[in-house]
Amino acid sequence: MISKLKKIKSLPKRMVIHGEPIVGGFAVGRVFYYQDILTREIEKKKLTKKQVEEELERLQRAIDKVHRDLEKLKSKVANEIDTEHAEIFGAHQLILKDEELLKDIKNGLKNKRLNVEQIVQEVFGKWEKKIKGQDISAIPERANDVIDVGRRLLRALVGSVNQHSVLDRSKDSVIFAHRLLPSDTASFNIKNVKAIVTVEGTQNSHSAILAKALDIPFVSKINVPIDSLSRGARVIVDGDKGLIIVNPTQAELESYPLLIQKRLSKRLKVLKRIENINLKTNGELIKVSANVSSLSDIKMAIDCGADDIGLYRTEPLYMNSQNFPAEENLYLQLVAALNCVGDQEVNLRLLDIGGDKTLPFLDIVEIKDAALGLNGIRLLLKYPSLLEIQLRVFLRLSAKFNVKVSVPMVTLPKDMIEVRRYFSQEKDKLRKEKIPFNEGLFLGAMIETPAALMSIDELLEHSDFLSIGTNDLVQYIMAAGREKIEVSEYYKAGNLLVVNALKDVIRKTKEAGKECSICGELAGNLKFTKSFLDIGLRNFSVHSSMIPYIKYKIIRLTDNRAELLSVKDK
Ligand code: PEP
Ligand code: MG
C-alpha cells in the first residue's frame, strides 16, 4: 500500500545522509518533494452494466492521450538527448498496446464493475509483481517501465494536473522521491532540477541513464526516510560519494561551487580529447566556440574547451573607461587578453553601442533608445574616428594574433562597402608607417536584422564570413524587444522562425566558400542543436558554460558518438 508523503518536523541542524552514488557530480539546491500519483488513494465506484461501456470508452480515450503524450516525450528526448534514449518511450508505447494487458483491464472492468482507475491500478500492480517475480536481471527495469505506463494511464484517467509543471516553477530543486520513473526524469526542466535523491533506483535504471545524459547528480538508497527533511531545506548533493549534506555550513556552501567547477574542468579534459579527434558530421568539422567580453571570459572559454573565440564583444573596453580609450590603450588591453588565447581564432567585433548598450561618457542624443536608431555600425559610420581607431587596432593585432573582424547591426550592403573603405584606408596608413598587419584580415557582416537576412547575396559579396546574431535578429523579426518581459512570449516564439529562416543563409555562405557562425544565445540552446545541425550549421558560438553541453549534445547527435563512448570507457 502506498503511503502519503508526510510533513515531518524540520531538521535545522547540519546532517549528512548517505546513499548510493548513481550519477556523479555536485549540486547545491533546496529540497523538493515529488509526489507520485500512484501514492494517492483512488475512490472506488461500483458501476452499472451501462456504465461499464462508458468506462471502456473512457479507457480508450485515455490510452489515445497517453500514446500522443509519449510521442511528444519521445521527440523532446530525441531533441534534447538523442534518439536512443527517446526509444525508452517507444517501448512504453508498445506496453500500452500490449494485448494481454489490455485484456486484463477490460476483463477486470466487466467482471468487477469498478471504475476504470481502480482496475488500472490493480492490473498494473499485478503486472509489476509478475515481472519482478521473474528471475531475469533486466526485469526490475522493465517493471518500472510498466509502472510508468500505468501511472500515465492513471493520470490521464484522473485528469490530474501534470505534476511536472510544478517542477518547472521550482528553481534550484533537489528532487526527493521514493522512486523516479523515466518519464519523470525526462520531463524535468533541467535548468531547475539540480539533483535527484531517491529511495529506489539503480545505476542502470532508465531514470539514471536519463539523469546521466542530462548531467543531473543522482543519489539513491538513502539511509533516512525520504520525507524526513523540511521542504525547501538547503542541501548539497555529492553524487560522486553518494551523500547529501542537509543545512550545510557556510564553508561547505562556499567550497562546493569550486568542486562543481573543478568537475566541469575534469569532464572537459575528456571533451578535450574528443576535441582533438574533432567533432564532425558527414565529414564536415563542427566547431563550438565561445562568446567573450573580457580576459577572464577568455580564461573560462579555454577551461570549457572552446574551439575558438567566436565573438569578442569589445564594449566593456569602452564601458569601463572614463572616456574614449586611446589607440594604445585599446591595443594593450586586447594584447593582454589575446595573449591567453594561443593560436585559436578570435572574432573581434567592432563597437556595438546603441540599442541595449550605451556608454556612460558618450553624450550623443541620437543613441538613447537606439534600438531603431543610431546603433552598431551606423553610429561608427557617423563618427568615423571611432571606427578608424578600432580598425587600426584590430589590424595591428592581426600581425600577432589569429583574428578577424565583424561588423555589428549591418542593414544595408552599403554599410559593409563603407567599412571596407575605412579598412583599406587604415591599411594604407599602416603600410606607409611600416607597421605590420595581416593583409588578408577577414572582415565579416553580422546578420542581426531582417534587412540583412533579405540582402544576404549582396552582403556575402562584401563579407569574408558571416556571424549571425540571433539575439537581435529575433527581436527585429518579432518586433519584440529582447529585454521586454511583457512580450517575451512573442520573442520566444520567434526562435523557431529564425532557425528556419537561417537555412538559406547557411547554404549560401557555404556555396560562396565562406564560413557562417551563429553567436546569439540561440546557438547555446540545447533544444535547437539538432535543428541547427540539420540546417547545416557547423560553427556554434555560445556562452562558455554551455560549451560542454553543446559538445555533448553534438557528440550524441552525430557520428562522434562511438568516439565518446570509447574515450569514456578508458
Ligand atoms: C546578437 O545580437 O545575437 C549578438 C550576438 O549580439 P549582442 O547580443 O551583443 O547584441
Ligand atoms: Mg546584437
XYZ file of C-alpha atoms and ligand atoms in Angstrom:
581
model
C 0.000 0.000 0.000
C 1.335 3.382 -0.871
C 1.693 5.941 1.912
C 1.164 9.644 1.611
C 4.198 11.898 1.973
C 4.008 13.490 5.389
C 5.355 16.742 6.630
C 7.758 15.853 9.364
C 9.434 18.271 11.750
C 12.291 20.158 10.194
C 15.896 19.306 10.896
C 17.587 22.662 11.036
C 20.915 21.209 12.115
C 23.584 20.080 9.707
C 23.245 16.425 8.918
C 24.778 14.024 6.450
C 22.681 11.407 4.674
C 24.391 8.502 2.996
C 23.195 6.725 -0.100
C 24.416 5.020 -3.223
C 26.029 7.178 -5.909
C 24.067 6.780 -9.122
C 25.141 9.731 -11.237
C 28.218 11.717 -10.245
C 28.524 15.445 -9.812
C 27.727 18.052 -7.215
C 24.794 20.328 -6.729
C 23.513 22.843 -4.244
C 19.761 23.292 -4.026
C 16.641 23.016 -1.952
C 14.538 20.008 -1.024
C 11.569 19.468 -3.306
C 9.283 16.519 -2.643
C 7.979 14.843 -5.709
C 4.718 13.054 -5.147
C 3.693 10.195 -7.346
C 0.086 9.890 -8.467
C 0.224 6.210 -7.529
C 0.576 7.252 -3.907
C -2.970 8.573 -3.903
C -5.987 6.686 -2.686
C -8.335 6.305 -5.622
C -12.009 6.464 -4.971
C -13.854 3.171 -5.586
C -17.127 3.350 -7.541
C -19.465 0.466 -8.383
C -20.714 0.575 -11.973
C -23.946 -0.424 -13.675
C -23.721 -2.571 -16.813
C -24.293 0.528 -18.963
C -21.592 2.455 -17.130
C -19.107 -0.321 -17.910
C -19.471 0.557 -21.599
C -18.861 4.224 -20.835
C -15.799 3.311 -18.786
C -14.451 1.288 -21.706
C -14.776 4.353 -23.920
C -13.069 6.498 -21.269
C -10.272 3.949 -21.116
C -9.781 4.150 -24.887
C -9.646 7.960 -24.802
C -7.061 7.830 -22.008
C -4.963 5.293 -23.962
C -5.053 7.529 -27.026
C -3.989 10.520 -24.958
C -1.106 8.658 -23.335
C 0.003 7.473 -26.752
C 0.098 11.069 -28.000
C 1.930 12.243 -24.855
C 4.534 9.534 -25.282
C 5.023 10.574 -28.878
C 5.707 14.147 -27.707
C 8.036 12.977 -24.965
C 9.874 10.842 -27.496
C 10.609 13.827 -29.692
C 11.527 16.001 -26.682
C 14.109 13.434 -25.602
C 15.283 12.885 -29.190
C 15.866 16.632 -29.442
C 17.402 17.190 -26.040
C 19.347 13.956 -25.651
C 19.259 11.518 -28.565
C 17.048 9.036 -30.377
C 18.409 6.083 -28.460
C 17.131 7.452 -25.155
C 13.932 8.504 -26.874
C 13.284 4.859 -27.673
C 12.546 4.220 -23.991
C 9.238 5.913 -24.687
C 8.763 3.978 -27.907
C 8.945 0.886 -25.699
C 6.337 2.460 -23.417
C 4.036 2.858 -26.408
C 4.415 -0.856 -27.047
C 3.499 -1.670 -23.428
C 0.425 0.483 -23.873
C -0.583 -1.633 -26.846
C 0.095 -4.956 -25.118
C -2.960 -7.090 -25.879
C -2.715 -9.215 -22.751
C -2.527 -6.179 -20.521
C -5.499 -4.562 -22.212
C -7.428 -7.808 -21.990
C -6.750 -7.902 -18.237
C -8.048 -4.354 -17.798
C -11.127 -4.912 -19.938
C -11.972 -8.229 -18.268
C -11.415 -6.665 -14.832
C -13.814 -3.885 -15.719
C -16.502 -6.236 -16.953
C -16.172 -8.722 -14.098
C -15.630 -6.389 -11.153
C -17.698 -3.475 -12.430
C -15.451 -0.934 -10.682
C -14.322 2.420 -12.040
C -11.538 2.020 -14.559
C -8.925 3.829 -12.369
C -9.299 1.082 -9.750
C -8.882 -1.624 -12.339
C -5.892 0.061 -13.985
C -4.164 0.439 -10.633
C -4.864 -3.189 -9.773
C -3.840 -4.663 -13.125
C -0.616 -2.662 -13.376
C 0.208 -3.610 -9.777
C -0.306 -7.260 -10.643
C 1.868 -6.965 -13.743
C 4.616 -5.233 -11.793
C 4.692 -8.124 -9.301
C 4.567 -10.657 -12.086
C 7.530 -9.123 -13.907
C 9.565 -8.611 -10.738
C 8.943 -12.256 -9.814
C 10.681 -13.441 -12.962
C 14.311 -14.295 -12.445
C 15.939 -12.176 -15.117
C 18.403 -9.420 -14.263
C 16.942 -6.757 -16.565
C 13.471 -7.296 -15.216
C 13.266 -4.648 -12.453
C 13.710 -2.004 -15.099
C 11.004 -3.497 -17.233
C 8.748 -3.446 -14.166
C 9.474 0.257 -13.792
C 8.550 0.804 -17.411
C 5.245 -0.945 -16.834
C 4.553 1.156 -13.713
C 5.451 4.266 -15.632
C 2.914 3.481 -18.330
C 0.309 2.542 -15.716
C 0.848 5.796 -13.940
C 0.484 7.800 -17.128
C -2.713 5.999 -17.912
C -3.994 6.644 -14.436
C -3.097 10.298 -14.661
C -4.904 10.577 -17.969
C -7.970 8.968 -16.415
C -7.947 11.016 -13.231
C -7.187 14.087 -15.290
C -4.795 15.276 -12.615
C -2.684 18.332 -13.035
C 0.636 17.323 -14.517
C 2.993 17.455 -11.583
C 5.972 18.231 -13.762
C 4.711 21.730 -14.245
C 5.318 22.197 -10.523
C 8.910 21.251 -11.136
C 9.101 23.796 -13.884
C 8.375 26.512 -11.382
C 10.807 25.400 -8.667
C 14.244 26.787 -9.274
C 17.254 25.006 -7.735
C 15.214 21.956 -6.843
C 16.763 18.830 -5.455
C 14.118 16.254 -6.136
C 13.384 13.877 -3.275
C 11.186 10.994 -4.362
C 10.523 7.429 -3.388
C 11.378 6.413 -6.923
C 11.539 8.137 -10.259
C 10.374 6.675 -13.482
C 11.821 7.512 -16.885
C 9.074 9.917 -17.818
C 9.609 11.876 -14.592
C 13.256 12.411 -15.323
C 12.718 13.145 -18.983
C 10.052 15.724 -18.204
C 12.122 17.688 -15.722
C 13.140 21.149 -16.617
C 16.888 20.590 -16.429
C 17.544 24.221 -15.668
C 15.607 23.895 -12.417
C 16.462 20.400 -11.286
C 19.859 20.405 -9.644
C 19.957 16.844 -8.313
C 17.873 13.754 -7.616
C 17.622 11.745 -4.395
C 15.524 8.592 -4.220
C 14.949 5.512 -2.088
C 14.714 3.142 -5.035
C 16.963 3.452 -8.027
C 19.864 1.753 -9.710
C 22.749 2.720 -11.930
C 21.048 1.047 -14.848
C 17.594 2.458 -14.352
C 16.303 4.407 -17.254
C 15.936 7.348 -14.923
C 19.610 7.114 -14.047
C 20.564 6.879 -17.718
C 18.483 9.924 -18.495
C 19.840 11.808 -15.473
C 23.334 11.000 -16.701
C 22.533 12.253 -20.149
C 21.125 15.426 -18.620
C 24.101 15.667 -16.256
C 21.988 15.669 -13.096
C 23.719 14.234 -9.980
C 21.699 11.353 -8.556
C 21.918 9.565 -5.179
C 19.724 6.618 -4.267
C 19.049 4.165 -1.431
C 19.430 6.851 1.227
C 19.657 5.850 4.865
C 16.858 8.037 6.270
C 13.147 8.192 5.457
C 12.741 10.156 2.241
C 10.241 12.550 3.796
C 12.190 13.388 6.945
C 13.563 16.716 5.729
C 11.793 20.017 5.702
C 10.636 21.214 2.332
C 12.903 23.896 0.986
C 15.817 22.942 3.263
C 19.147 23.713 1.683
C 21.139 20.654 0.669
C 24.388 19.831 -1.046
C 24.268 16.644 -3.082
C 27.524 14.857 -3.738
C 26.729 12.351 -6.462
C 30.319 11.091 -6.539
C 30.320 9.959 -2.910
C 26.600 9.330 -2.652
C 25.957 11.743 0.181
C 23.668 14.614 0.951
C 24.579 17.382 3.363
C 21.456 18.935 4.831
C 21.743 22.520 6.138
C 25.421 22.745 5.180
C 27.818 25.126 6.869
C 28.843 28.360 5.195
C 32.279 26.892 4.489
C 30.703 23.908 2.717
C 28.413 26.182 0.750
C 31.441 28.068 -0.447
C 33.572 25.038 -1.224
C 31.075 23.080 -3.310
C 30.767 25.563 -6.186
C 34.541 25.196 -6.570
C 34.160 21.442 -6.744
C 31.412 21.876 -9.345
C 33.784 23.977 -11.437
C 36.644 21.512 -10.944
C 34.485 18.646 -12.032
C 33.422 20.562 -15.100
C 37.058 21.070 -15.982
C 37.745 17.372 -15.474
C 34.932 16.444 -17.783
C 36.242 18.934 -20.224
C 39.506 17.099 -20.329
C 37.558 14.178 -21.722
C 35.970 16.581 -24.153
C 39.361 17.978 -24.996
C 40.466 14.525 -26.053
C 37.444 14.298 -28.268
C 38.132 17.760 -29.473
C 41.484 16.533 -30.677
C 39.661 13.916 -32.709
C 37.471 16.826 -33.946
C 33.709 16.953 -33.851
C 32.323 16.223 -37.255
C 29.289 15.140 -39.144
C 29.256 13.750 -42.657
C 32.946 14.553 -42.800
C 32.407 18.246 -42.014
C 34.087 19.715 -38.936
C 31.899 21.251 -36.257
C 33.225 23.979 -34.022
C 31.849 25.121 -30.693
C 33.391 28.455 -29.850
C 32.941 30.946 -27.045
C 31.359 34.370 -26.769
C 33.575 36.513 -24.546
C 33.935 40.099 -23.471
C 36.908 40.114 -21.106
C 40.178 38.455 -20.223
C 38.510 36.369 -17.507
C 35.883 35.241 -20.028
C 38.706 34.074 -22.278
C 40.239 32.038 -19.462
C 36.888 30.430 -18.804
C 36.412 29.744 -22.515
C 39.717 27.893 -22.605
C 38.812 25.919 -19.472
C 35.496 24.995 -21.024
C 37.069 23.628 -24.188
C 36.187 26.406 -26.649
C 37.397 25.658 -30.158
C 37.737 29.361 -30.961
C 36.546 32.724 -29.713
C 33.507 33.114 -31.950
C 32.556 36.565 -30.658
C 34.632 39.067 -28.714
C 32.305 41.842 -27.549
C 34.544 44.876 -27.218
C 32.039 47.173 -25.489
C 33.471 46.637 -21.955
C 36.762 48.139 -23.139
C 34.774 51.330 -23.598
C 32.257 50.906 -20.804
C 34.952 50.522 -18.144
C 36.702 53.637 -19.338
C 36.245 57.292 -18.279
C 36.456 58.449 -21.866
C 37.071 57.036 -25.337
C 40.100 54.810 -24.887
C 43.099 55.920 -26.928
C 44.523 53.620 -29.600
C 47.447 52.398 -27.490
C 45.229 51.739 -24.506
C 42.849 49.654 -26.618
C 45.713 47.826 -28.260
C 47.439 46.930 -24.988
C 44.231 45.749 -23.335
C 43.480 43.492 -26.267
C 47.047 42.191 -26.458
C 46.807 41.180 -22.793
C 43.593 39.288 -23.495
C 44.690 37.692 -26.763
C 47.992 36.547 -25.264
C 45.934 33.982 -23.327
C 44.244 32.585 -26.403
C 47.061 30.797 -28.207
C 46.524 30.163 -31.895
C 42.744 29.947 -31.764
C 40.809 32.300 -33.985
C 39.223 35.360 -32.354
C 36.313 37.188 -33.916
C 36.742 40.790 -32.737
C 33.544 42.741 -33.052
C 33.543 46.438 -33.748
C 31.955 48.539 -31.029
C 28.250 47.765 -30.817
C 26.750 50.696 -28.968
C 23.126 51.693 -29.104
C 20.019 49.634 -28.526
C 20.510 47.899 -25.192
C 24.035 49.231 -24.628
C 25.171 52.799 -24.063
C 28.376 54.412 -22.848
C 28.439 56.469 -19.649
C 30.638 59.180 -21.166
C 29.017 59.283 -24.561
C 26.587 62.128 -24.751
C 25.155 61.589 -28.189
C 21.464 62.289 -28.096
C 20.763 60.012 -31.040
C 21.903 56.846 -29.288
C 19.377 56.999 -26.472
C 16.721 54.363 -27.156
C 18.515 53.481 -30.320
C 17.014 50.037 -30.995
C 15.618 51.581 -34.159
C 18.128 54.386 -34.388
C 21.812 55.072 -34.408
C 23.331 51.804 -33.259
C 26.169 49.417 -34.141
C 27.842 50.248 -37.411
C 25.526 53.206 -38.042
C 26.966 55.021 -35.056
C 30.533 54.196 -36.102
C 29.938 55.458 -39.625
C 28.514 58.677 -38.262
C 31.571 59.152 -36.004
C 34.318 57.681 -38.224
C 37.225 58.476 -35.927
C 35.820 55.826 -33.558
C 35.782 53.312 -36.393
C 39.227 54.234 -37.684
C 40.892 53.709 -34.299
C 39.308 50.299 -33.894
C 40.170 49.132 -37.378
C 43.741 50.270 -36.902
C 43.994 48.457 -33.554
C 42.493 45.272 -34.985
C 44.834 45.419 -37.993
C 47.849 45.829 -35.714
C 46.651 42.867 -33.652
C 46.374 40.779 -36.811
C 50.168 40.833 -37.158
C 50.473 38.820 -33.943
C 47.187 37.035 -33.458
C 44.742 34.915 -35.418
C 41.913 37.451 -35.502
C 39.065 38.504 -37.775
C 36.688 41.450 -37.538
C 32.904 41.511 -37.513
C 30.592 44.417 -38.145
C 27.516 44.721 -35.909
C 24.000 45.747 -36.943
C 24.527 45.758 -40.675
C 21.342 46.523 -42.591
C 22.451 47.740 -45.996
C 25.232 46.335 -48.189
C 26.409 49.951 -48.251
C 27.330 49.565 -44.548
C 29.859 46.891 -45.475
C 31.105 48.813 -48.508
C 31.794 51.845 -46.339
C 33.504 49.874 -43.583
C 35.700 48.283 -46.253
C 36.649 51.741 -47.475
C 37.821 52.697 -43.969
C 39.510 49.316 -43.690
C 41.556 49.944 -46.851
C 42.330 53.455 -45.721
C 43.715 52.188 -42.384
C 45.711 49.501 -44.164
C 47.270 52.167 -46.410
C 48.233 54.251 -43.411
C 49.830 51.280 -41.632
C 51.753 50.349 -44.783
C 53.117 53.852 -45.036
C 54.107 53.756 -41.367
C 55.626 50.324 -41.917
C 53.539 48.870 -39.138
C 52.909 45.173 -39.771
C 49.433 43.670 -40.150
C 47.811 40.722 -41.866
C 46.934 41.779 -45.432
C 44.288 39.041 -45.576
C 42.494 40.013 -42.334
C 38.875 38.902 -42.683
C 36.005 41.358 -42.366
C 32.507 39.936 -41.968
C 28.958 41.167 -41.507
C 26.825 40.290 -38.536
C 23.387 39.208 -39.601
C 21.137 40.691 -36.942
C 18.347 42.380 -38.844
C 15.661 41.187 -41.240
C 17.110 43.595 -43.821
C 20.485 41.854 -43.649
C 18.768 38.489 -43.925
C 16.988 39.650 -47.067
C 20.155 41.039 -48.661
C 22.292 38.030 -47.967
C 23.572 37.594 -51.551
C 24.853 41.121 -51.752
C 26.215 41.144 -48.208
C 28.144 37.989 -48.965
C 29.899 39.778 -51.811
C 31.315 42.245 -49.301
C 31.957 39.833 -46.433
C 34.677 37.252 -45.864
C 32.438 35.472 -43.357
C 29.070 35.902 -41.669
C 28.251 35.907 -37.998
C 24.594 35.612 -37.094
C 23.401 37.488 -34.020
C 20.118 35.844 -33.219
C 19.535 37.938 -30.092
C 18.846 40.970 -32.212
C 17.576 39.097 -35.233
C 14.739 37.569 -33.203
C 13.781 40.903 -31.665
C 13.633 42.667 -35.011
C 11.815 39.841 -36.764
C 9.244 39.580 -33.970
C 9.075 43.309 -33.199
C 9.534 42.211 -29.585
C 12.294 43.839 -27.532
C 14.852 41.361 -26.239
C 14.659 42.840 -22.729
C 10.895 43.277 -22.623
C 9.229 40.738 -20.367
C 5.748 41.833 -21.485
C 6.393 40.433 -24.962
C 8.731 37.600 -24.046
C 6.211 35.101 -25.354
C 6.493 36.673 -28.803
C 10.255 36.787 -28.558
C 10.362 33.106 -27.627
C 8.045 32.179 -30.482
C 10.489 33.876 -32.830
C 13.273 31.413 -32.062
C 11.958 28.666 -34.278
C 11.053 31.094 -37.053
C 14.602 32.360 -37.057
C 16.164 28.901 -37.052
C 14.149 28.054 -40.151
C 14.995 31.371 -41.773
C 18.709 30.677 -41.378
C 18.826 27.598 -43.561
C 19.257 29.620 -46.727
C 21.891 31.888 -45.236
C 23.976 28.921 -44.148
C 23.651 27.220 -47.514
C 24.525 30.362 -49.464
C 27.519 31.155 -47.265
C 28.813 27.640 -47.755
C 28.261 27.841 -51.511
C 30.300 31.040 -51.512
C 33.096 29.078 -49.801
C 32.776 31.222 -46.669
C 32.167 30.492 -43.015
C 28.940 31.193 -41.205
C 28.599 31.058 -37.439
C 25.783 31.721 -35.016
C 26.721 33.634 -31.904
C 23.350 34.608 -30.436
C 22.015 32.854 -27.333
C 20.020 30.523 -29.528
C 23.220 28.734 -30.535
C 23.625 27.702 -26.889
C 20.072 26.444 -26.538
C 20.182 22.649 -26.464
C 16.652 22.467 -27.800
C 17.846 23.790 -31.117
C 21.166 21.977 -31.523
C 19.658 19.294 -33.695
C 17.796 21.783 -35.861
C 20.951 23.818 -36.299
C 22.919 20.762 -37.366
C 20.085 19.807 -39.703
C 20.123 23.198 -41.407
C 23.864 22.824 -41.951
C 25.320 24.954 -39.154
C 28.852 23.890 -38.324
C 30.013 26.864 -36.241
C 28.351 27.470 -32.901
C 29.470 30.294 -30.656
C 27.996 30.181 -27.180
C 28.491 31.213 -23.591
C 31.433 29.184 -22.258
C 29.348 27.447 -19.624
C 27.284 25.886 -22.419
C 30.221 24.578 -24.448
C 30.473 21.144 -22.780
C 26.734 20.637 -23.029
C 26.570 21.638 -26.664
C 29.547 19.434 -27.455
C 27.996 16.546 -25.587
C 24.805 17.027 -27.492
C 26.589 17.211 -30.829
C 28.511 14.073 -30.000
C 25.270 12.289 -29.288
C 23.598 13.572 -32.408
C 26.400 12.882 -34.828
C 28.837 10.249 -35.858
C 31.147 11.142 -32.949
C 29.130 9.057 -30.533
C 31.254 5.954 -30.774
C 34.346 8.027 -30.098
C 32.836 9.498 -26.943
C 31.979 6.075 -25.648
C 35.422 4.733 -26.282
C 37.037 7.699 -24.525
C 34.684 7.333 -21.556
C 35.317 3.617 -21.252
C 39.070 4.096 -20.829
C 23.201 39.096 -31.100
O 22.505 40.082 -31.324
O 22.793 37.923 -31.200
C 24.593 39.252 -30.668
C 25.413 38.230 -30.583
O 24.989 40.497 -30.325
P 24.621 41.187 -28.923
O 23.924 40.194 -28.073
O 25.910 41.654 -28.348
O 23.731 42.308 -29.376
Mg 23.449 42.043 -31.494
